[in-house]
Coordinates of C-alpha atoms in Angstrom, one line a residue:
M1 CA -27.9 -12.7 35.2
A2 CA -24.7 -14.3 33.9
N3 CA -26.5 -15.3 30.8
Q4 CA -27.6 -11.7 30.2
Q5 CA -24.0 -10.4 30.7
A6 CA -22.7 -12.9 28.3
S7 CA -25.3 -11.9 25.7
E8 CA -24.4 -8.2 26.2
K9 CA -20.7 -8.9 25.8
W10 CA -21.4 -10.9 22.6
F11 CA -23.4 -8.0 21.3
Q12 CA -20.8 -5.4 22.1
D13 CA -18.0 -7.5 20.6
S14 CA -20.1 -8.0 17.5
A15 CA -20.8 -4.3 17.2
A16 CA -17.1 -3.5 17.7
R17 CA -16.0 -6.0 15.1
S18 CA -18.6 -4.6 12.6
I19 CA -17.3 -1.0 13.2
H20 CA -13.7 -2.1 12.8
T21 CA -14.5 -3.9 9.6
E22 CA -16.2 -0.9 8.2
Q23 CA -13.3 1.4 9.2
L24 CA -10.8 -1.0 7.6
R25 CA -12.8 -1.1 4.4
K26 CA -12.8 2.7 4.2
V27 CA -9.1 3.0 4.9
E28 CA -8.2 0.3 2.3
L29 CA -10.4 2.1 -0.3
F30 CA -8.6 5.4 0.4
N31 CA -5.1 3.7 0.3
G32 CA -6.0 2.1 -3.0
R33 CA -7.2 5.4 -4.5
A34 CA -4.1 7.2 -3.3
A35 CA -1.8 4.5 -4.8
M36 CA -3.6 4.7 -8.1
L37 CA -3.3 8.5 -8.1
G38 CA 0.4 8.4 -7.3
F39 CA 1.1 5.9 -10.0
V40 CA -0.8 8.0 -12.6
I41 CA 1.1 11.1 -11.5
G42 CA 4.4 9.2 -11.8
V43 CA 3.5 8.1 -15.3
I44 CA 2.6 11.6 -16.3
V45 CA 5.9 13.0 -14.9
E46 CA 7.8 10.2 -16.7
G47 CA 6.1 11.3 -20.0
L48 CA 7.0 14.9 -19.4
T49 CA 10.6 14.5 -18.2
G50 CA 11.7 11.2 -19.6
Q51 CA 12.8 10.0 -16.2
G52 CA 11.3 6.7 -15.0
I53 CA 9.5 6.4 -11.7
L54 CA 12.5 4.9 -10.0
H55 CA 14.6 7.8 -11.1
Q56 CA 12.0 10.2 -9.8
I57 CA 12.2 8.7 -6.3
G58 CA 16.0 8.6 -6.3
L59 CA 16.6 4.9 -7.0
G60 CA 17.7 5.4 -10.6
A61 CA 21.4 4.7 -9.9
L62 CA 20.4 1.2 -8.7
V63 CA 18.5 0.5 -11.9
D64 CA 21.3 1.9 -14.1
G65 CA 23.9 -0.2 -12.2
Y66 CA 21.8 -3.3 -12.6
A67 CA 21.3 -2.7 -16.4
A68 CA 25.1 -2.2 -16.8
C69 CA 25.9 -5.3 -14.7
S70 CA 23.4 -7.5 -16.6
T71 CA 25.2 -6.6 -19.9
K72 CA 28.6 -7.2 -18.2
M73 CA 29.8 -3.7 -19.1
L74 CA 31.2 -2.9 -15.7
P75 CA 34.3 -4.7 -14.3
F76 CA 33.0 -4.9 -10.7
C77 CA 29.7 -6.7 -11.5
F78 CA 29.3 -10.0 -9.8

């Protein structure tokens, strides 16, 4: 009886692991496709507006400040 319960538990655990793996595969596939689509849209918008992807999401000031600091054009650069 205990052997049968252990066998059933193993089967249930194996089935749950298989279902979880399949769901994870589908979710990762969707995430990858969404990321590719977002990147392509960002590149298209960059081509149309001339603003880079970081500028589009509001981080342009950080990039501009870094470029200025790397050329030592700003007095407060470290």
